[in-house]
mmCIF file of C-alpha atoms in Angstrom:
data_model
loop_
_atom_site.group_PDB
_atom_site.id
_atom_site.type_symbol
_atom_site.label_atom_id
_atom_site.label_comp_id
_atom_site.label_asym_id
_atom_site.label_seq_id
_atom_site.Cartn_x
_atom_site.Cartn_y
_atom_site.Cartn_z
ATOM 1 C CA ALA A 296 0.000 0.000 0.000
ATOM 2 C CA LYS A 297 2.857 2.363 0.863
ATOM 3 C CA GLU A 298 4.538 1.683 -2.494
ATOM 4 C CA ASP A 299 1.282 2.410 -4.271
ATOM 5 C CA GLU A 300 0.976 5.689 -2.351
ATOM 6 C CA LYS A 301 4.537 6.659 -3.309
ATOM 7 C CA MET A 302 3.843 5.924 -6.953
ATOM 8 C CA LEU A 303 0.683 7.994 -6.852
ATOM 9 C CA ARG A 304 2.607 10.910 -5.329
ATOM 10 C CA ARG A 305 5.345 10.645 -7.933
ATOM 11 C CA GLY A 306 2.754 10.542 -10.676
ATOM 12 C CA PHE A 307 1.038 13.613 -9.253
ATOM 13 C CA VAL A 308 4.341 15.520 -9.094
ATOM 14 C CA LEU A 309 5.184 14.550 -12.673
ATOM 15 C CA LEU A 310 1.720 15.608 -13.841
ATOM 16 C CA CYS A 311 2.107 18.988 -12.141
ATOM 17 C CA ALA A 312 5.544 19.462 -13.669
ATOM 18 C CA LEU A 313 4.217 18.559 -17.110
ATOM 19 C CA SER A 314 1.309 20.984 -16.730
ATOM 20 C CA LEU A 315 3.686 23.795 -15.751
ATOM 21 C CA ALA A 316 5.946 22.987 -18.678
ATOM 22 C CA LEU A 317 3.066 23.042 -21.132
ATOM 23 C CA GLY A 318 1.783 26.330 -19.715
ATOM 24 C CA ALA A 319 5.203 28.007 -19.654
ATOM 25 C CA CYS A 320 6.131 30.559 -22.275
ATOM 26 C CA THR A 321 9.580 30.945 -23.724
ATOM 27 C CA PRO A 322 10.074 34.716 -24.191
ATOM 28 C CA GLY A 323 10.831 35.964 -27.675
ATOM 29 C CA LYS A 324 10.752 38.878 -30.094
ATOM 30 C CA LYS A 325 10.151 39.301 -33.823
ATOM 31 C CA GLU A 326 10.408 42.408 -35.969
ATOM 32 C CA PHE A 327 8.458 43.042 -39.166
ATOM 33 C CA SER A 328 9.465 45.511 -41.863
ATOM 34 C CA TYR A 329 7.780 46.709 -45.031
ATOM 35 C CA THR A 330 7.753 44.072 -47.799
ATOM 36 C CA GLY A 331 4.789 45.119 -49.943
ATOM 37 C CA ALA A 332 2.811 41.993 -49.003
ATOM 38 C CA ILE A 333 0.799 40.572 -46.105
ATOM 39 C CA GLU A 334 2.944 38.169 -44.080
ATOM 40 C CA GLU A 335 1.446 35.206 -42.233
ATOM 41 C CA TRP A 336 2.911 34.510 -38.803
ATOM 42 C CA THR A 337 2.063 31.816 -36.284
ATOM 43 C CA ALA A 338 1.709 33.347 -32.848
ATOM 44 C CA PRO A 339 3.322 31.648 -29.822
ATOM 45 C CA PRO A 340 1.399 28.845 -28.079
ATOM 46 C CA ALA A 341 -1.169 29.229 -25.321
ATOM 47 C CA GLY A 342 0.285 30.611 -22.127
ATOM 48 C CA CYS A 343 2.099 33.469 -23.857
ATOM 49 C CA VAL A 344 1.048 37.110 -23.823
ATOM 50 C CA VAL A 345 2.063 38.890 -27.030
ATOM 51 C CA THR A 346 2.575 42.649 -27.082
ATOM 52 C CA PHE A 347 2.606 44.385 -30.448
ATOM 53 C CA SER A 348 4.200 47.787 -31.097
ATOM 54 C CA VAL A 349 2.815 49.120 -34.380
ATOM 55 C CA TRP A 350 3.708 52.233 -36.399
ATOM 56 C CA GLY A 351 1.830 53.513 -39.447
ATOM 57 C CA ALA A 352 3.833 54.864 -42.394
ATOM 58 C CA GLY A 353 4.577 58.536 -42.982
ATOM 59 C CA GLY A 354 3.177 60.793 -45.698
ATOM 60 C CA SER A 355 5.482 62.469 -48.187
ATOM 61 C CA ASN A 356 6.501 66.097 -48.543
ATOM 62 C CA ALA A 357 5.808 68.597 -51.303
ATOM 63 C CA ALA A 358 8.882 70.276 -52.729
ATOM 64 C CA GLN A 359 7.229 73.650 -53.224
ATOM 65 C CA TYR A 360 7.359 75.474 -49.843
ATOM 66 C CA SER A 361 8.276 72.154 -48.156
ATOM 67 C CA PRO A 362 5.406 72.034 -45.621
ATOM 68 C CA GLY A 363 6.228 68.443 -44.615
ATOM 69 C CA GLY A 364 4.370 65.120 -44.613
ATOM 70 C CA GLY A 365 2.458 63.843 -41.577
ATOM 71 C CA GLY A 366 3.937 61.238 -39.228
ATOM 72 C CA GLY A 367 2.265 57.850 -38.746
ATOM 73 C CA GLY A 368 0.272 56.903 -35.659
ATOM 74 C CA PHE A 369 1.435 54.433 -32.996
ATOM 75 C CA VAL A 370 -0.454 51.642 -31.211
ATOM 76 C CA LYS A 371 0.803 49.242 -28.537
ATOM 77 C CA ALA A 372 -1.404 46.500 -27.091
ATOM 78 C CA SER A 373 -1.309 42.945 -25.716
ATOM 79 C CA PHE A 374 -3.361 39.796 -26.291
ATOM 80 C CA ASN A 375 -3.408 36.241 -24.998
ATOM 81 C CA SER A 376 -1.829 34.060 -27.627
ATOM 82 C CA ALA A 377 -3.092 30.604 -28.567
ATOM 83 C CA GLY A 378 -1.010 29.759 -31.615
ATOM 84 C CA GLN A 379 -3.267 31.654 -34.016
ATOM 85 C CA THR A 380 -2.215 32.398 -37.582
ATOM 86 C CA LEU A 381 -1.910 36.162 -37.824
ATOM 87 C CA GLU A 382 -1.713 38.401 -40.873
ATOM 88 C CA ILE A 383 0.898 41.136 -40.550
ATOM 89 C CA MET A 384 0.760 44.213 -42.789
ATOM 90 C CA VAL A 385 3.471 46.867 -42.566
ATOM 91 C CA GLY A 386 2.508 50.116 -44.282
ATOM 92 C CA GLN A 387 4.447 51.635 -47.152
ATOM 93 C CA ALA A 388 5.753 55.165 -46.885
ATOM 94 C CA ALA A 389 4.537 57.598 -49.491
ATOM 95 C CA VAL A 390 7.172 58.269 -52.129
ATOM 96 C CA GLY A 391 8.308 61.833 -52.652
ATOM 97 C CA THR A 392 8.428 63.415 -56.098
ATOM 98 C CA LEU A 393 11.992 64.436 -56.818
ATOM 99 C CA PRO A 394 13.465 66.855 -59.335
ATOM 100 C CA GLY A 395 13.556 65.164 -62.718
ATOM 101 C CA ASP A 396 10.334 63.209 -62.206
ATOM 102 C CA PRO A 397 7.782 64.153 -64.869
ATOM 103 C CA ASP A 398 4.748 66.201 -63.895
ATOM 104 C CA TRP A 399 1.327 64.649 -64.351
ATOM 105 C CA ASN A 400 2.753 61.303 -63.271
ATOM 106 C CA PRO A 401 1.801 60.946 -59.590
ATOM 107 C CA HIS A 402 3.168 58.139 -57.434
ATOM 108 C CA GLY A 403 0.869 55.804 -55.525
ATOM 109 C CA PRO A 404 -1.395 54.543 -54.151
ATOM 110 C CA PHE A 405 0.772 53.062 -51.420
ATOM 111 C CA PHE A 406 0.570 49.670 -49.706
ATOM 112 C CA GLY A 407 -1.672 49.881 -46.661
ATOM 113 C CA GLY A 408 -4.137 52.310 -48.248
ATOM 114 C CA GLY A 409 -2.027 55.455 -48.577
ATOM 115 C CA GLY A 410 -3.588 57.851 -51.116
ATOM 116 C CA GLN A 411 -1.589 58.705 -54.216
ATOM 117 C CA GLN A 412 -0.207 62.131 -54.962
ATOM 118 C CA GLY A 413 -2.365 64.681 -56.703
ATOM 119 C CA SER A 414 -2.140 65.617 -60.364
ATOM 120 C CA ASN A 415 1.183 67.425 -59.907
ATOM 121 C CA PHE A 416 -0.103 70.325 -61.990
ATOM 122 C CA CYS A 417 2.546 72.431 -60.291
ATOM 123 C CA GLY A 418 4.569 69.345 -59.447
ATOM 124 C CA ARG A 419 5.887 67.773 -56.321
ATOM 125 C CA ASN A 420 2.983 67.288 -53.907
ATOM 126 C CA GLY A 421 2.793 64.486 -51.337
ATOM 127 C CA GLY A 422 0.993 61.144 -50.965
ATOM 128 C CA GLY A 423 -0.440 59.487 -47.847
ATOM 129 C CA GLY A 424 1.355 56.800 -45.852
ATOM 130 C CA GLY A 425 -0.104 53.293 -45.560
ATOM 131 C CA ARG A 426 -1.589 51.815 -42.395
ATOM 132 C CA SER A 427 0.126 49.016 -40.480
ATOM 133 C CA GLN A 428 -2.135 46.218 -39.263
ATOM 134 C CA VAL A 429 -2.314 42.970 -37.277
ATOM 135 C CA ALA A 430 -5.271 40.641 -37.907
ATOM 136 C CA VAL A 431 -6.284 37.050 -37.210
ATOM 137 C CA LYS A 432 -6.372 35.131 -40.476
ATOM 138 C CA GLY A 433 -10.001 34.806 -41.474
ATOM 139 C CA GLY A 434 -11.047 36.679 -38.335
ATOM 140 C CA ASP A 435 -10.893 39.981 -36.504
ATOM 141 C CA VAL A 436 -8.557 42.893 -37.033
ATOM 142 C CA LEU A 437 -6.623 43.347 -33.801
ATOM 143 C CA ILE A 438 -4.611 46.540 -34.365
ATOM 144 C CA VAL A 439 -4.430 49.310 -36.962
ATOM 145 C CA ALA A 440 -1.982 52.223 -36.838
ATOM 146 C CA GLY A 441 -2.979 55.032 -39.214
ATOM 147 C CA GLY A 442 -0.682 56.512 -41.857
ATOM 148 C CA GLY A 443 0.215 60.189 -42.125
ATOM 149 C CA GLY A 444 -1.253 62.485 -44.771
ATOM 150 C CA GLY A 445 0.681 63.930 -47.709
ATOM 151 C CA ALA A 446 1.614 67.583 -48.049
ATOM 152 C CA GLY A 447 0.056 69.873 -50.636
ATOM 153 C CA CYS A 448 2.019 72.350 -52.706
ATOM 154 C CA GLY A 449 0.697 75.408 -50.865
ATOM 155 C CA LYS A 450 2.190 77.449 -48.055
ATOM 156 C CA GLY A 451 1.337 75.791 -44.749
ATOM 157 C CA ALA A 452 -0.166 72.774 -46.533
ATOM 158 C CA TYR A 453 1.408 70.170 -44.252
ATOM 159 C CA GLY A 454 0.235 66.562 -44.152
ATOM 160 C CA GLY A 455 -2.039 65.591 -41.256
ATOM 161 C CA ALA A 456 -0.731 63.097 -38.701
ATOM 162 C CA GLY A 457 -1.752 59.472 -38.382
ATOM 163 C CA GLY A 458 -4.319 59.135 -35.612
ATOM 164 C CA ALA A 459 -4.343 57.746 -32.112
ATOM 165 C CA GLY A 460 -7.731 56.113 -31.775
ATOM 166 C CA LYS A 461 -10.674 58.174 -32.830
ATOM 167 C CA HIS A 462 -9.113 60.775 -35.087
ATOM 168 C CA GLY A 463 -6.440 61.183 -37.724
ATOM 169 C CA GLY A 464 -4.938 64.655 -37.981
ATOM 170 C CA LYS A 465 -6.342 67.288 -40.322
ATOM 171 C CA GLY A 466 -4.175 68.394 -43.222
ATOM 172 C CA GLY A 467 -2.880 71.951 -43.291
ATOM 173 C CA ASP A 468 -4.839 74.762 -44.934
ATOM 174 C CA SER A 469 -3.102 76.673 -47.675
ATOM 175 C CA LYS A 470 -3.019 80.471 -47.605
ATOM 176 C CA SER A 471 -1.139 82.968 -49.700
ATOM 177 C CA GLY A 472 0.388 86.083 -48.240
ATOM 178 C CA GLU A 473 -0.249 88.086 -51.376
ATOM 179 C CA GLU A 474 -3.750 87.017 -52.388
ATOM 180 C CA GLU A 475 -6.804 85.976 -50.460
ATOM 181 C CA GLN A 476 -7.042 82.558 -52.020
ATOM 182 C CA TRP A 477 -6.800 79.369 -50.061
ATOM 183 C CA SER A 478 -8.058 75.807 -49.740
ATOM 184 C CA GLU A 479 -8.926 73.880 -46.611
ATOM 185 C CA GLY A 480 -6.838 70.910 -45.575
ATOM 186 C CA GLY A 481 -8.207 67.403 -45.913
ATOM 187 C CA PHE A 482 -9.989 66.120 -42.818
ATOM 188 C CA GLY A 483 -8.493 63.248 -40.891
ATOM 189 C CA ALA A 484 -10.508 60.062 -40.492
ATOM 190 C CA ASP A 485 -12.160 59.101 -37.220
ATOM 191 C CA LEU A 486 -13.284 55.844 -35.659
ATOM 192 C CA ASN A 487 -16.435 55.522 -37.734
ATOM 193 C CA THR A 488 -15.986 57.604 -40.864
ATOM 194 C CA GLY A 489 -13.392 58.815 -43.294
ATOM 195 C CA PHE A 490 -12.758 58.861 -47.001
ATOM 196 C CA ALA A 491 -13.133 55.072 -47.135
ATOM 197 C CA LYS A 492 -12.620 52.015 -44.993
ATOM 198 C CA TRP A 493 -8.856 51.283 -45.009
ATOM 199 C CA ASP A 494 -7.896 53.688 -47.816
ATOM 200 C CA GLY A 495 -6.904 57.349 -47.905
ATOM 201 C CA ALA A 496 -8.139 59.563 -50.728
ATOM 202 C CA ALA A 497 -5.979 60.232 -53.766
ATOM 203 C CA GLY A 498 -4.732 63.803 -53.910
ATOM 204 C CA PHE A 499 -7.160 66.124 -55.691
ATOM 205 C CA GLU A 500 -5.575 68.694 -58.016
ATOM 206 C CA ASP A 501 -2.348 69.671 -56.183
ATOM 207 C CA GLY A 502 -3.609 68.606 -52.754
ATOM 208 C CA GLY A 503 -1.914 65.910 -50.671
ATOM 209 C CA GLY A 504 -3.180 62.332 -50.490
ATOM 210 C CA GLY A 505 -4.875 60.950 -47.352
ATOM 211 C CA GLY A 506 -3.242 58.420 -45.036
ATOM 212 C CA GLY A 507 -4.536 54.847 -44.849
ATOM 213 C CA GLY A 508 -6.112 53.606 -41.617
ATOM 214 C CA TRP A 509 -9.104 52.016 -39.906
ATOM 215 C CA PHE A 510 -10.675 54.716 -42.025
ATOM 216 C CA GLY A 511 -8.566 56.679 -44.501
ATOM 217 C CA GLY A 512 -7.988 60.428 -44.457
ATOM 218 C CA HIS A 513 -9.455 62.883 -46.946
ATOM 219 C CA THR A 514 -7.457 64.775 -49.560
ATOM 220 C CA GLY A 515 -6.703 68.437 -49.736
ATOM 221 C CA GLY A 516 -7.323 70.345 -52.952
ATOM 222 C CA GLY A 517 -6.536 73.477 -54.912
ATOM 223 C CA PHE A 518 -3.814 74.354 -57.381
ATOM 224 C CA CYS A 519 -0.193 75.302 -56.861
ATOM 225 C CA GLN A 520 0.451 77.590 -53.875
ATOM 226 C CA TYR A 521 -3.226 77.435 -52.939
ATOM 227 C CA SER A 522 -3.372 73.670 -52.505
ATOM 228 C CA SER A 523 -3.721 71.998 -49.091
ATOM 229 C CA GLY A 524 -2.509 68.914 -47.223
ATOM 230 C CA GLY A 525 -4.148 65.495 -46.894
ATOM 231 C CA GLY A 526 -5.599 64.177 -43.620
ATOM 232 C CA GLY A 527 -4.188 61.298 -41.582
ATOM 233 C CA GLY A 528 -5.783 57.872 -41.208
ATOM 234 C CA SER A 529 -7.380 56.724 -37.944
ATOM 235 C CA SER A 530 -6.118 53.919 -35.695
ATOM 236 C CA HIS A 531 -7.957 51.048 -33.980
ATOM 237 C CA VAL A 532 -7.561 48.432 -31.245
ATOM 238 C CA HIS A 533 -9.817 45.409 -30.756
ATOM 239 C CA SER A 534 -11.865 45.613 -27.562
ATOM 240 C CA GLU A 535 -10.382 42.394 -26.129
ATOM 241 C CA LEU A 536 -6.781 43.625 -26.189
ATOM 242 C CA THR A 537 -5.197 45.008 -23.013
ATOM 243 C CA ASN A 538 -2.445 47.411 -21.915
ATOM 244 C CA VAL A 539 -3.366 49.734 -24.758
ATOM 245 C CA ILE A 540 -1.201 52.753 -25.600
ATOM 246 C CA MET A 541 -2.063 54.984 -28.560
ATOM 247 C CA LYS A 542 -0.095 58.034 -29.684
ATOM 248 C CA PRO A 543 -0.691 60.216 -32.743
ATOM 249 C CA GLY A 544 2.062 61.267 -35.067
ATOM 250 C CA LYS A 545 2.892 64.931 -35.575
ATOM 251 C CA PRO A 546 1.820 66.909 -38.626
ATOM 252 C CA GLY A 547 4.373 68.493 -40.908
ATOM 253 C CA PRO A 548 6.808 70.127 -40.825
ATOM 254 C CA GLU A 549 7.919 68.148 -37.738
ATOM 255 C CA GLY A 550 6.340 64.939 -39.014
ATOM 256 C CA ASP A 551 7.534 62.760 -36.130
ATOM 257 C CA ALA A 552 5.957 59.324 -35.769
ATOM 258 C CA GLY A 553 3.863 58.622 -32.699
ATOM 259 C CA GLY A 554 5.635 56.508 -30.099
ATOM 260 C CA SER A 555 9.129 57.569 -31.150
ATOM 261 C CA ASP A 556 10.079 57.245 -27.462
ATOM 262 C CA ASP A 557 9.167 53.548 -27.399
ATOM 263 C CA PRO A 558 12.195 51.245 -26.891
ATOM 264 C CA ASN A 559 11.277 49.289 -30.029
ATOM 265 C CA TYR A 560 11.280 52.353 -32.243
ATOM 266 C CA ALA A 561 13.782 52.399 -35.125
ATOM 267 C CA ASP A 562 15.069 55.530 -36.802
ATOM 268 C CA SER A 563 12.841 56.903 -39.585
ATOM 269 C CA ALA A 564 9.934 54.487 -38.954
ATOM 270 C CA GLY A 565 6.691 56.309 -39.718
ATOM 271 C CA VAL A 566 8.212 59.780 -40.130
ATOM 272 C CA GLY A 567 6.688 62.326 -42.477
ATOM 273 C CA GLY A 568 8.742 63.342 -45.482
ATOM 274 C CA LYS A 569 11.050 66.352 -45.333
ATOM 275 C CA ALA A 570 13.477 67.983 -47.739
ATOM 276 C CA PRO A 571 15.673 66.851 -49.375
ATOM 277 C CA VAL A 572 14.504 63.202 -49.331
ATOM 278 C CA GLN A 573 10.782 64.105 -49.540
ATOM 279 C CA GLY A 574 9.528 60.550 -48.999
ATOM 280 C CA GLY A 575 8.222 59.370 -45.610
ATOM 281 C CA GLY A 576 9.335 56.436 -43.465
ATOM 282 C CA ASN A 577 7.840 52.961 -43.791
ATOM 283 C CA GLY A 578 5.784 51.505 -40.961
ATOM 284 C CA ARG A 579 7.104 49.022 -38.439
ATOM 285 C CA ILE A 580 5.729 46.197 -36.265
ATOM 286 C CA VAL A 581 7.454 44.485 -33.349
ATOM 287 C CA ALA A 582 6.013 41.474 -31.487
ATOM 288 C CA GLU A 583 7.308 40.527 -28.035
ATOM 289 C CA TRP A 584 6.002 37.668 -25.918
ATOM 290 C CA GLN A 585 6.492 36.229 -22.483
#
C-alpha cells in the first residue's frame, strides 16, 4: 500500500511538472518591416502574452514650400496568444516626387491604403502613408496604426498626422500672403468615418493624399500655392486587447511618428517626409512575448 501511495505521489508531481511545462512561455521577439505583401505569422502557443508595437507609415513632402508630410500613428497593445495564424501588414511610406520626375505622373497609391499624390499640376505634392495592421487570419482585425497624410504644394499645406484612436490629424490649410485665395486641408478620419474604410483619398488637383487607416484620411485640394494637405488615417484596437497605448504622429513640418520614445522604435519608422529626401518612413511592427 505504501509503495502504491509513493507511486501515486510521484505521478502527481510529474503531472504537475508537465502541466507547468506546457503552460510556460519561452520569451521571444520578432520584428516586421515593409515588404509590400501581407505576411502570415504563427503566434506563440497558449500561455504566452504577445505585445505588439505598431507604427503607421509617414506621408510624403511637397517640394514647393516644403510644408512636410504627416507622421504615422502608434499603437501598442497585448493579447493572450493561442497559436493563431496572424496576418501582418506593414505600411508603405509615401514616395516623394523628386526633381527630374515628370509632372502629371503621380506616385501611388501606397501599400496599406495610402492615397496617391495629386495631379502634380505644379509638381511635387505628397501622398499618404499606408496603415500598419495585425489581424487574425479569417477573423478579426486586432490593431491598426494610421498613416500620415501627404503635403500639398501650398504654403502651410502640411500633411495631417496618423491618428491615435478616434481621429487622424487634419491636413494643413493653404493660404497665400499676397492674395486671399486658399483651400482647406483634408480632414483626418475618425473611428467611424473617413474617405473610405482602409484607404486614404488620392490627392485632388495639387492637394496631398490621405493616409490609410481604420478609415482613410481625406485629400486636400486646390492648385499650386493654394493647394492643401491630406488628412491622416485613424487607428484602432480590438476591444479584447489590453495594456493599450495609442499616440498620434505629428503633422508636418515636424512629421515625427507617434511613439518615437518607445524602446522598439527604429530611426525613420513612420516619419513624415522632409526635404531633401521628400519621402516618408515605412511603418514598423514588433512582437514581443512572455
